[in-house]
XYZ file of C-alpha atoms in Angstrom:
723
model
C 145.890 75.074 154.623
C 144.373 75.128 151.189
C 141.598 72.664 150.122
C 141.999 70.105 147.364
C 139.851 69.988 144.222
C 137.814 67.072 145.553
C 137.019 69.020 148.797
C 135.826 72.013 146.614
C 132.920 69.944 145.052
C 132.208 68.145 148.246
C 131.574 71.448 150.016
C 128.876 72.356 147.669
C 126.887 69.033 147.356
C 123.134 68.742 148.428
C 122.351 65.754 150.456
C 121.135 62.819 148.420
C 123.332 63.629 145.457
C 126.523 62.436 146.688
C 126.625 59.247 143.985
C 126.105 61.675 141.169
C 128.818 64.260 142.358
C 131.434 61.368 142.815
C 130.972 59.753 139.605
C 131.387 63.250 138.009
C 134.399 64.104 139.755
C 135.985 60.736 139.078
C 135.229 61.090 135.341
C 136.588 64.502 135.519
C 140.024 63.383 137.079
C 140.434 60.211 135.035
C 138.986 61.037 131.511
C 138.481 64.786 130.091
C 135.042 65.313 128.796
C 136.599 66.842 125.562
C 138.013 63.612 124.726
C 134.899 61.587 124.773
C 133.792 60.186 121.266
C 131.042 62.321 119.611
C 129.099 59.249 118.869
C 128.706 58.402 122.570
C 125.238 59.669 123.683
C 124.460 60.415 127.558
C 121.189 61.131 129.142
C 121.895 64.543 130.144
C 118.512 65.587 130.891
C 118.516 63.424 134.200
C 122.040 64.483 134.945
C 121.023 68.347 134.471
C 117.924 67.692 136.743
C 120.231 66.247 139.519
C 122.912 68.824 139.385
C 121.800 72.353 140.773
C 123.521 75.564 140.258
C 126.864 75.930 142.202
C 125.625 78.933 144.430
C 122.844 76.971 145.794
C 124.904 73.819 146.643
C 126.028 72.756 150.146
C 128.423 69.834 150.928
C 127.472 67.080 153.115
C 130.217 64.886 155.281
C 129.087 61.839 153.578
C 129.874 63.288 150.110
C 133.312 64.437 151.518
C 134.358 61.072 152.634
C 133.337 59.428 149.641
C 135.176 61.913 147.490
C 138.329 61.526 149.671
C 138.050 57.884 149.292
C 137.880 57.869 145.785
C 140.825 59.967 145.452
C 142.894 57.930 147.834
C 142.068 54.746 145.816
C 143.968 56.471 143.077
C 146.937 57.290 145.148
C 146.075 60.811 145.180
C 147.356 62.982 148.294
C 144.752 64.401 150.694
C 143.128 67.540 149.340
C 141.486 70.269 151.343
C 137.833 71.555 150.228
C 137.817 74.917 148.399
C 136.068 78.040 149.625
C 132.829 78.970 148.004
C 134.161 81.581 145.482
C 136.794 79.176 143.918
C 134.005 76.324 143.992
C 131.824 78.510 141.900
C 134.249 79.006 139.083
C 135.188 75.190 138.896
C 131.537 73.895 138.707
C 130.926 76.490 136.107
C 133.487 74.709 133.835
C 131.925 71.399 134.539
C 128.673 72.779 133.527
C 129.945 74.162 130.314
C 131.123 70.628 129.331
C 127.975 69.010 130.297
C 126.029 71.582 128.134
C 128.583 70.969 125.129
C 128.118 67.323 125.297
C 124.248 67.890 125.423
C 124.346 70.235 122.694
C 126.497 68.172 120.567
C 124.392 64.855 121.263
C 121.009 66.659 120.562
C 122.551 68.171 117.398
C 123.677 64.866 116.063
C 120.351 63.147 116.929
C 118.495 66.018 115.150
C 120.653 65.463 112.072
C 119.861 61.688 111.896
C 116.188 62.324 112.518
C 116.086 64.788 109.817
C 117.793 62.434 107.295
C 115.289 59.677 108.343
C 112.497 62.014 107.536
C 111.255 62.271 111.164
C 110.795 66.009 111.310
C 109.132 66.491 114.624
C 111.873 64.760 116.469
C 114.459 66.340 114.421
C 113.036 69.880 115.403
C 112.803 69.043 118.935
C 116.398 67.738 119.347
C 117.743 70.561 117.266
C 115.655 73.020 119.463
C 117.202 71.707 122.507
C 120.572 71.852 121.006
C 119.899 75.389 120.291
C 119.031 76.226 123.848
C 122.053 74.482 125.203
C 124.225 76.460 122.866
C 122.600 79.674 123.763
C 123.072 78.844 127.451
C 126.630 77.805 126.811
C 127.808 80.904 124.949
C 125.543 83.607 126.272
C 125.560 85.271 122.582
C 123.546 84.184 119.489
C 126.340 85.090 116.962
C 128.556 81.815 117.645
C 129.447 79.318 114.950
C 127.649 76.464 116.771
C 124.530 78.442 117.106
C 124.567 79.399 113.458
C 125.116 75.540 112.508
C 121.770 74.654 114.316
C 119.944 77.564 112.779
C 120.958 76.087 109.412
C 119.516 72.751 110.275
C 116.178 74.104 111.695
C 115.932 76.291 108.580
C 116.106 72.946 106.533
C 113.470 71.573 108.620
C 111.012 74.570 108.122
C 111.910 74.476 104.355
C 110.749 70.829 104.314
C 107.545 71.995 105.760
C 107.230 75.001 103.413
C 107.154 77.202 106.274
C 108.907 80.035 104.501
C 108.702 82.569 107.269
C 110.664 80.316 109.760
C 113.023 79.378 106.920
C 113.983 83.117 106.432
C 114.070 83.487 110.262
C 116.808 80.781 110.808
C 118.737 81.150 107.708
C 118.954 84.973 108.404
C 120.223 83.965 111.952
C 122.985 81.631 110.579
C 124.206 83.523 107.504
C 125.807 86.664 109.137
C 127.705 84.571 111.651
C 128.978 82.016 109.119
C 130.014 84.749 106.710
C 132.150 86.647 109.330
C 134.214 83.486 110.155
C 137.717 83.275 109.157
C 137.282 79.498 108.337
C 136.916 79.221 104.699
C 134.564 76.188 105.070
C 132.157 78.301 107.110
C 132.283 81.028 104.571
C 131.354 78.389 101.711
C 128.412 76.896 104.039
C 127.226 80.605 104.373
C 127.084 80.755 100.536
C 125.137 77.602 100.477
C 122.620 78.861 102.846
C 122.205 82.079 100.732
C 121.423 79.886 97.845
C 118.768 78.037 99.858
C 117.389 81.378 101.049
C 117.439 82.501 97.315
C 115.220 79.450 96.207
C 112.704 80.172 99.006
C 112.480 83.777 97.780
C 111.903 82.716 94.296
C 109.034 80.393 95.230
C 107.588 83.505 96.986
C 108.194 85.575 93.821
C 110.345 88.080 95.701
C 112.668 88.093 92.677
C 114.917 91.172 93.481
C 115.768 89.814 97.117
C 116.281 86.435 95.640
C 118.647 87.871 92.941
C 120.756 89.579 95.755
C 120.770 86.235 97.797
C 122.162 84.400 94.829
C 124.908 87.166 94.230
C 126.005 86.686 97.756
C 126.013 83.278 97.567
C 128.253 83.071 94.468
C 130.729 85.421 96.136
C 130.967 83.276 99.199
C 131.313 79.933 97.188
C 133.588 81.620 94.509
C 136.924 79.605 95.549
C 135.191 76.418 96.681
C 135.943 73.604 94.293
C 133.571 71.231 96.177
C 130.759 73.543 95.458
C 131.268 74.374 91.932
C 128.046 72.575 91.023
C 126.092 74.703 93.536
C 127.899 77.776 92.024
C 126.814 76.872 88.585
C 123.157 76.222 89.440
C 122.968 79.450 91.336
C 124.305 81.459 88.230
C 121.739 79.505 86.235
C 118.888 80.637 88.602
C 120.164 84.271 88.408
C 119.827 83.966 84.759
C 116.339 82.757 84.996
C 115.418 85.593 87.408
C 116.758 88.117 84.934
C 114.669 86.479 82.089
C 111.722 86.813 84.099
C 112.383 90.486 84.501
C 112.845 90.912 80.727
C 116.724 91.515 81.130
C 118.140 89.255 78.575
C 121.626 90.824 78.531
C 122.289 90.046 82.213
C 120.694 86.755 81.873
C 123.115 85.819 78.926
C 126.052 87.013 81.425
C 124.893 84.693 84.153
C 124.436 81.676 81.904
C 127.783 82.278 80.463
C 129.310 82.445 84.034
C 127.491 79.172 84.914
C 129.366 77.405 82.059
C 132.685 78.216 83.904
C 131.618 76.163 86.949
C 129.497 73.432 85.064
C 130.449 69.875 84.433
C 130.775 68.755 80.744
C 127.408 66.707 81.354
C 125.641 70.092 82.180
C 127.332 72.077 79.494
C 124.915 71.179 76.666
C 121.943 72.158 78.933
C 123.352 75.655 79.376
C 124.204 76.313 75.783
C 120.576 75.246 75.147
C 119.327 77.961 77.416
C 121.594 80.487 75.734
C 120.354 79.518 72.410
C 116.807 80.001 73.394
C 117.435 83.522 74.685
C 119.239 84.342 71.305
C 116.059 82.976 69.527
C 113.719 84.943 71.613
C 115.742 88.133 70.965
C 115.299 87.462 67.244
C 119.189 87.058 66.764
C 118.843 83.872 64.684
C 122.465 83.788 63.322
C 123.660 83.393 67.033
C 120.728 81.120 67.896
C 121.513 78.755 64.980
C 125.184 78.657 66.123
C 124.256 77.813 69.359
C 121.572 75.201 68.588
C 124.016 73.453 66.225
C 126.485 73.024 69.043
C 123.879 71.804 71.312
C 122.583 69.252 68.613
C 126.207 68.024 68.249
C 126.495 67.711 72.302
C 123.259 65.985 72.773
C 123.813 63.526 69.871
C 127.159 62.576 71.312
C 125.786 62.369 74.822
C 122.190 61.132 74.489
C 122.344 59.369 71.055
C 120.841 60.085 67.743
C 117.108 59.187 68.651
C 116.729 60.879 72.006
C 113.755 63.139 72.515
C 116.007 66.099 73.476
C 117.764 65.952 70.070
C 114.254 66.070 68.448
C 113.544 69.269 70.408
C 116.780 70.815 69.399
C 115.888 69.705 65.559
C 112.464 71.448 66.017
C 114.085 74.896 67.120
C 116.480 74.758 64.237
C 113.681 73.974 61.859
C 111.817 77.092 63.315
C 114.811 79.306 62.526
C 114.941 78.234 58.899
C 111.222 78.363 58.707
C 111.414 82.167 60.031
C 113.941 82.837 57.275
C 111.501 81.349 54.545
C 114.103 78.484 53.948
C 111.416 76.029 53.743
C 113.339 73.242 52.184
C 115.854 73.437 55.164
C 113.064 73.667 57.641
C 111.178 70.850 56.252
C 114.511 68.641 56.665
C 114.769 69.436 60.338
C 110.969 69.331 61.101
C 110.593 65.926 59.500
C 113.651 64.391 61.185
C 112.296 65.882 64.592
C 108.823 64.273 64.040
C 110.346 60.973 62.965
C 112.241 60.614 66.338
C 109.103 61.866 68.176
C 107.189 59.029 66.555
C 109.474 56.443 67.572
C 109.569 57.651 71.117
C 106.999 58.269 73.817
C 106.866 62.031 73.228
C 104.919 65.045 74.298
C 101.899 64.888 71.918
C 101.599 68.730 72.174
C 104.966 69.156 70.828
C 104.568 66.701 68.048
C 101.205 68.364 67.177
C 103.045 71.711 66.912
C 105.670 70.215 64.674
C 103.223 68.655 62.434
C 101.502 72.103 62.146
C 104.553 73.758 60.921
C 105.076 70.857 58.330
C 101.456 71.422 57.286
C 102.262 75.245 56.824
C 105.072 74.544 54.601
C 103.488 71.892 52.444
C 100.202 73.762 52.169
C 102.235 76.882 50.692
C 103.892 74.480 48.261
C 100.456 72.982 47.493
C 101.393 69.606 48.590
C 98.452 68.602 50.730
C 99.190 64.756 50.163
C 102.433 65.313 52.197
C 100.481 66.911 55.082
C 97.987 64.208 55.135
C 100.830 61.662 55.140
C 102.409 63.206 58.416
C 98.959 63.482 60.271
C 98.242 59.992 59.532
C 101.562 59.102 61.252
C 100.583 61.223 64.021
C 97.167 59.570 64.397
C 98.852 56.110 64.346
C 101.171 57.214 67.093
C 98.439 58.500 69.205
C 96.280 55.633 68.764
C 99.090 53.356 69.742
C 100.070 55.466 72.930
C 96.719 56.397 74.202
C 94.026 54.175 72.574
C 91.477 54.472 69.785
C 88.969 56.601 71.783
C 91.194 59.256 73.195
C 90.335 63.116 72.838
C 93.851 63.467 71.506
C 92.656 61.158 68.596
C 89.717 63.243 67.968
C 91.733 66.264 67.720
C 93.995 64.666 65.012
C 90.709 63.508 63.193
C 89.403 67.164 63.263
C 92.624 68.230 61.480
C 92.407 65.297 58.987
C 88.876 66.504 58.330
C 89.975 70.037 57.524
C 92.670 68.741 55.257
C 90.246 66.475 53.173
C 88.166 69.660 52.867
C 91.123 71.499 51.369
C 91.686 68.565 49.067
C 88.268 68.461 47.991
C 87.507 65.016 49.478
C 84.349 65.883 51.061
C 83.195 62.292 51.796
C 86.292 61.587 53.621
C 85.993 65.052 55.457
C 82.718 64.165 56.700
C 83.802 60.725 57.826
C 86.549 62.137 59.721
C 84.318 64.720 61.552
C 81.707 62.312 62.215
C 84.206 59.837 63.791
C 85.493 62.789 65.997
C 82.061 63.564 67.026
C 81.559 59.812 68.277
C 84.792 59.888 70.180
C 84.042 63.251 71.940
C 80.425 62.147 72.825
C 81.673 58.831 74.182
C 84.373 60.581 76.422
C 81.605 63.011 77.653
C 82.968 66.034 75.977
C 81.715 69.399 75.764
C 78.289 69.579 74.106
C 79.299 72.820 72.462
C 82.216 71.083 70.793
C 79.618 68.468 69.150
C 77.559 71.580 67.956
C 80.508 72.764 66.181
C 81.232 69.545 64.614
C 77.790 69.318 63.185
C 78.232 72.957 61.886
C 81.281 71.901 60.155
C 79.623 68.785 58.513
C 76.713 71.136 57.359
C 79.134 73.620 55.909
C 80.750 70.881 53.743
C 77.277 69.757 52.442
C 76.442 73.484 51.678
C 79.608 73.920 49.726
C 78.671 70.883 47.633
C 75.260 72.283 46.963
C 73.573 69.623 48.868
C 71.422 72.123 50.682
C 68.923 69.768 51.996
C 71.514 67.686 53.831
C 73.222 71.097 55.045
C 70.029 72.333 56.440
C 69.467 68.910 58.306
C 72.741 69.144 60.005
C 72.463 72.732 60.826
C 68.964 72.282 62.314
C 70.217 69.259 64.346
C 73.036 71.296 65.601
C 70.667 74.038 66.688
C 68.375 71.655 68.525
C 71.328 70.142 70.140
C 72.598 73.522 71.364
C 69.137 74.576 72.727
C 68.849 71.101 74.369
C 71.988 71.231 76.492
C 71.374 70.418 80.110
C 72.505 72.260 83.047
C 76.207 71.881 83.923
C 76.886 70.224 80.531
C 79.101 73.253 79.326
C 82.418 72.820 80.879
C 80.705 72.473 84.377
C 78.908 75.824 84.170
C 75.264 76.400 84.846
C 73.282 77.430 81.903
C 69.389 78.285 81.577
C 67.726 76.260 79.071
C 64.212 76.924 77.346
C 61.667 74.325 78.829
C 60.894 73.558 75.122
C 63.176 73.631 72.180
C 60.834 72.073 69.501
C 60.010 75.681 68.351
C 59.103 77.269 65.157
C 62.051 77.657 62.778
C 61.607 81.567 63.245
C 61.968 81.353 66.966
C 65.083 79.207 67.200
C 67.601 81.863 66.110
C 66.141 84.068 68.801
C 66.647 81.187 71.433
C 70.288 80.984 70.266
C 70.905 84.542 71.022
C 69.484 83.859 74.580
C 71.578 80.882 75.160
C 74.737 82.830 74.231
C 73.699 85.852 76.198
C 73.458 83.524 79.285
C 76.883 81.877 78.565
C 78.530 85.421 78.745
C 77.075 85.942 82.183
C 77.786 82.357 83.414
C 81.255 82.005 81.970
C 82.819 85.203 82.343
C 86.445 83.922 82.527
C 86.095 81.718 79.418
C 85.341 84.781 76.896
C 87.675 83.434 74.139
C 85.870 80.159 74.067
C 82.599 81.670 73.906
C 83.801 84.351 71.228
C 84.737 81.534 68.952
C 81.571 79.625 69.454
C 79.467 82.733 68.942
C 81.132 83.393 65.590
C 80.369 79.691 64.753
C 76.774 80.111 65.559
C 76.477 83.530 63.642
C 78.033 81.947 60.534
C 75.682 78.907 60.804
C 72.543 81.034 61.101
C 73.782 83.164 58.094
C 74.004 80.094 55.868
C 70.674 78.680 57.138
C 69.109 81.957 56.131
C 70.546 81.470 52.640
C 69.161 78.059 52.433
C 65.765 79.318 53.510
C 65.849 81.996 50.879
C 66.560 79.355 48.261
C 63.296 77.508 49.576
C 61.424 80.929 49.618
C 60.979 80.650 53.356
C 61.849 84.343 53.628
C 60.416 85.047 57.144
C 62.706 82.157 58.563
C 65.506 83.643 56.567
C 65.164 87.056 57.993
C 65.075 85.693 61.550
C 68.345 83.915 61.026
C 69.939 86.864 59.358
C 68.774 89.383 62.317
C 69.958 87.020 64.983
C 73.375 86.351 63.228
C 74.043 90.039 63.165
C 73.124 90.628 66.718
C 75.292 87.543 67.817
C 78.220 88.642 65.617
C 78.046 92.380 67.132
C 79.205 90.886 70.346
C 82.571 89.582 69.014
C 85.187 91.157 66.843
C 84.074 89.379 63.586
C 85.341 90.638 60.318
C 83.485 93.441 58.964
C 82.979 91.680 55.461
C 81.188 88.893 57.278
C 78.695 91.519 58.982
C 78.178 93.194 55.581
C 77.480 89.941 53.845
C 74.869 88.987 56.251
C 73.328 92.538 56.277
C 73.404 92.489 52.474
C 71.608 89.086 52.724
C 68.945 90.453 55.155
C 68.314 93.349 52.741
C 67.713 90.889 49.845
C 65.351 88.780 51.985
C 63.436 91.836 53.186
C 63.042 92.766 49.399
C 61.446 89.510 48.839
C 59.036 90.143 51.535
C 58.143 93.505 49.952
C 59.628 95.326 52.971
C 61.197 97.920 50.719
C 62.127 100.619 53.062
C 63.759 98.245 55.595
C 65.677 96.669 52.633
C 66.839 99.862 51.397
C 68.063 100.949 54.864
C 70.136 97.646 55.220
C 71.575 98.069 51.602
C 72.505 101.626 52.064
C 74.461 100.639 55.125
C 76.138 98.045 53.226
C 77.136 100.275 50.464
C 78.560 103.097 52.958
C 80.990 100.684 54.352
C 81.835 99.038 50.981
C 82.754 102.556 49.538
C 84.869 103.504 52.669
C 86.700 100.033 52.597
C 87.322 100.424 48.791
C 88.543 103.882 48.860
C 91.974 103.929 46.995
C 95.047 105.043 48.659
C 96.980 104.407 45.516
C 96.185 103.883 41.690
C 95.553 100.438 40.303
C 98.644 100.598 38.393
C 100.568 100.784 41.581
C 98.858 97.912 43.424
C 100.428 94.469 43.610
C 98.974 91.465 42.124
C 97.223 90.391 45.418
C 95.815 93.957 45.815
C 94.459 94.106 42.551
C 92.587 90.868 42.874
C 91.209 92.112 46.229
C 90.281 95.429 44.800
C 88.311 93.673 41.943
C 86.478 91.645 44.314
C 85.447 94.500 46.639
C 84.339 96.435 43.349
C 82.053 93.522 42.438
C 80.562 93.559 45.708
C 79.961 97.264 45.538
C 78.135 96.729 42.072
C 76.061 93.802 43.475
C 74.753 96.312 46.208
C 74.138 98.999 43.691
C 72.083 96.537 41.538
C 70.201 95.459 44.345
C 69.254 98.986 45.542
C 68.358 99.635 41.931
C 65.697 96.969 42.165
C 64.379 98.279 45.579
C 64.132 101.670 44.084
C 62.444 100.287 41.149
C 59.823 98.625 43.210
C 59.322 101.654 45.069
C 58.785 103.291 41.643
C 61.678 105.718 42.185
C 62.812 105.256 38.729
C 65.290 108.131 38.797
C 67.318 106.736 41.675
C 66.911 103.273 40.276
C 68.564 104.431 36.913
C 71.497 106.004 39.077
C 72.250 102.863 40.867
C 71.859 100.547 37.709
C 74.221 102.776 35.715
C 76.751 102.928 38.595
C 76.643 99.085 38.756
C 76.938 98.889 34.884
C 80.017 101.032 34.880
C 81.885 99.133 37.793
C 80.925 95.718 36.123
C 81.939 96.701 32.816
C 85.289 98.158 33.889
C 86.297 95.128 36.246
C 84.691 92.266 34.358
C 84.661 93.234 30.946
C 81.976 94.002 28.353
C 81.037 90.340 27.650
C 80.337 89.323 31.129
C 76.632 88.052 31.849
C 76.586 90.255 34.854
C 77.005 93.410 32.698
C 74.185 92.194 30.607
C 72.167 92.001 33.853
C 72.706 95.732 34.418
C 71.667 96.526 30.851
C 68.426 94.501 31.424
C 67.768 96.526 34.682
C 68.085 99.844 32.988
C 65.908 98.580 30.174
C 63.013 97.829 32.803
C 63.319 101.469 34.055
C 62.946 102.957 30.609
C 60.164 100.320 29.974
C 58.057 101.460 33.104
C 58.739 105.091 32.121
C 57.215 104.364 28.777
C 60.422 104.982 26.877
C 60.039 101.983 25.065
C 62.814 102.581 22.039
C 65.605 103.242 24.748
C 64.245 100.179 26.639
C 64.443 98.161 23.302
C 67.968 99.268 22.586
C 69.266 98.378 26.196
C 67.508 95.183 26.199
C 68.849 94.261 22.726
C 72.399 95.137 24.154
C 71.736 92.881 27.081
C 70.852 89.729 24.840
C 73.831 90.511 22.721
C 76.166 90.342 25.762
C 74.443 86.949 26.836
C 75.043 85.842 23.437
C 78.789 86.663 23.404
C 78.891 84.990 26.604
C 77.452 81.879 25.126
C 74.489 81.495 27.551
C 72.054 79.068 26.401
C 68.424 80.091 25.512
C 67.100 78.171 28.535
C 69.344 80.278 30.959
C 67.277 82.493 33.386
C 69.006 85.648 32.296
C 68.212 84.995 28.838
C 64.651 84.058 29.379
C 64.026 87.235 31.487
C 65.462 89.479 28.785
C 63.682 87.806 26.195
C 60.425 88.249 27.953
C 61.152 92.013 28.570
C 61.847 92.446 24.659
C 58.628 90.711 23.739
C 56.669 93.264 26.082
C 58.580 96.184 24.597
C 57.808 95.066 21.025
C 53.997 94.726 22.133
C 53.986 98.144 23.319
C 55.865 99.634 20.348
C 53.559 97.776 18.035
C 50.447 99.155 19.985
C 51.880 102.794 19.815
C 52.657 102.256 16.035
C 49.067 101.223 15.419
C 47.700 104.191 17.245
C 49.729 106.484 15.212
């Protein structure tokens, strides 16, 4: 006689587990597990522990009676317990349903934990759900298993554990992609997109691009995910831009436009416009920016900061085409919006710089000054009176005042800048550069005493910099910086040399400062020459040249310093050293001034530069003539003077005072060679040039030539008397 279903279970139950099994069977007969609501959670851990595998179970008489009693209460007929082979299959079905409920409950709990930010609990529940799913299905490529992998991947993504992210997403994607359910395919596309984002962060651009391609193919027909598709195409565009592939980038951004909302459309057009601008396709870029401008004004309003950004780009296109009036219109409108909003000061400063370039070309420095004052007012209002950005604008104002010839206002701006930077604990090197700038202004005014005061203060400040003062770097400082003026230039060299070793990553900054120090030492040398402190001047010139040799300074600047050094050595009667310096200068000047085309073929600016170069060559020749004259090498002296005279006469004209100076030099050579008549003729010609140049009798050139003429007359008179 066959056994009933209740008897099947009863024959396989261990002693002590009767109550649990009866409740399970009763539940099985009255209500199917599959019909249980998903939100009902059961403590399956305790149930699982009390429910051994079917093949190890044995039924007790007590259990059999209880189960039969339960069935009879429901009006069921008597049943016969099954044999063990049928029992195993039946219990396996029950276990599956238990595992299904366990997996579903753990999955739902994990999702809730994840949304609440409890990543540890979320991971624990999802991991148990995954174990139940794997036990239930015996294979890893099941939809339910893939869904758990997706959530575990999201948890790993929150923790930035990118290796685990890839592991889970790679487990989920193939399963969901192979599903016949369109929703599962779409979900696979979403996971591909998330994986692509991870690969972008890891800078694995090619793999990221491939993931995004797969993502768009899987989500192609999903209306619910159009926003994700649009963003994915945008990211693909950015990846192509990173690889320098502008053409494919434009294709992807255009494709993104198909899936984007109207609110996003202006942002994508903006990116396309920037790409065309970068490619130099100004016509397309201008059309795109004008479209973006119209959209942003309609959506964001006339005074929105994004509108100002677009106006700036349009202004740049007109500026690049030399349409300065149109460029100014857009730049000024952009800057006006920026000043009315809390805007990025860097971008505001950039726009102001473009406005400065245009107005400077037009000679309208007052307009430049007006806009920088507006920017200064905006910065003070937003950041306070003593912010470093205020100091930055004050520095710019100082340079504008210098260009306008308002030296006092320039000095005032620079000194204010210095106080702000000092108060904020700024880089002392910056403070030194400000002092250099003030000294340069005084030098250009001819106030050499004031200039030298600021130069020397700057050098003392440089040499007194303490450890770690310079952007946190350690510097070696001389124990005593109150040195003789001839020693300070050498100390500057040593300080800069130490910076090269201590700040290898900041070479650009040190290079700029090195050039500033080199220029300052050259200027100091010129002032010392004027004071006849030739030894100090030579020390400054030599250090300046060694400092500038470490940077890519212009050859003209080095040649000027070398010329000045040769002149100072001449004053110290170091004629051989002086001549070597001047010969070096002359060689470079001649190489630089070699003509590639005739003067007639030159442009106006080229002719002007050529004339300037020729005048410098003549000055070097004249100085070499003086050196050879002092060395009593009259033949070479005459050659140098004659060459200088020829260049000056051709470039400056016969009536220029410098031409008269060359005539006077040649007269001195003839005088020292006792050729007094030739000397008298040339000296007389020199005085006639001075007279035509309308030099007064008290002028130094007139006095020198007059004295030479008197000496010649004396010699001629003596010779006449002797005869």
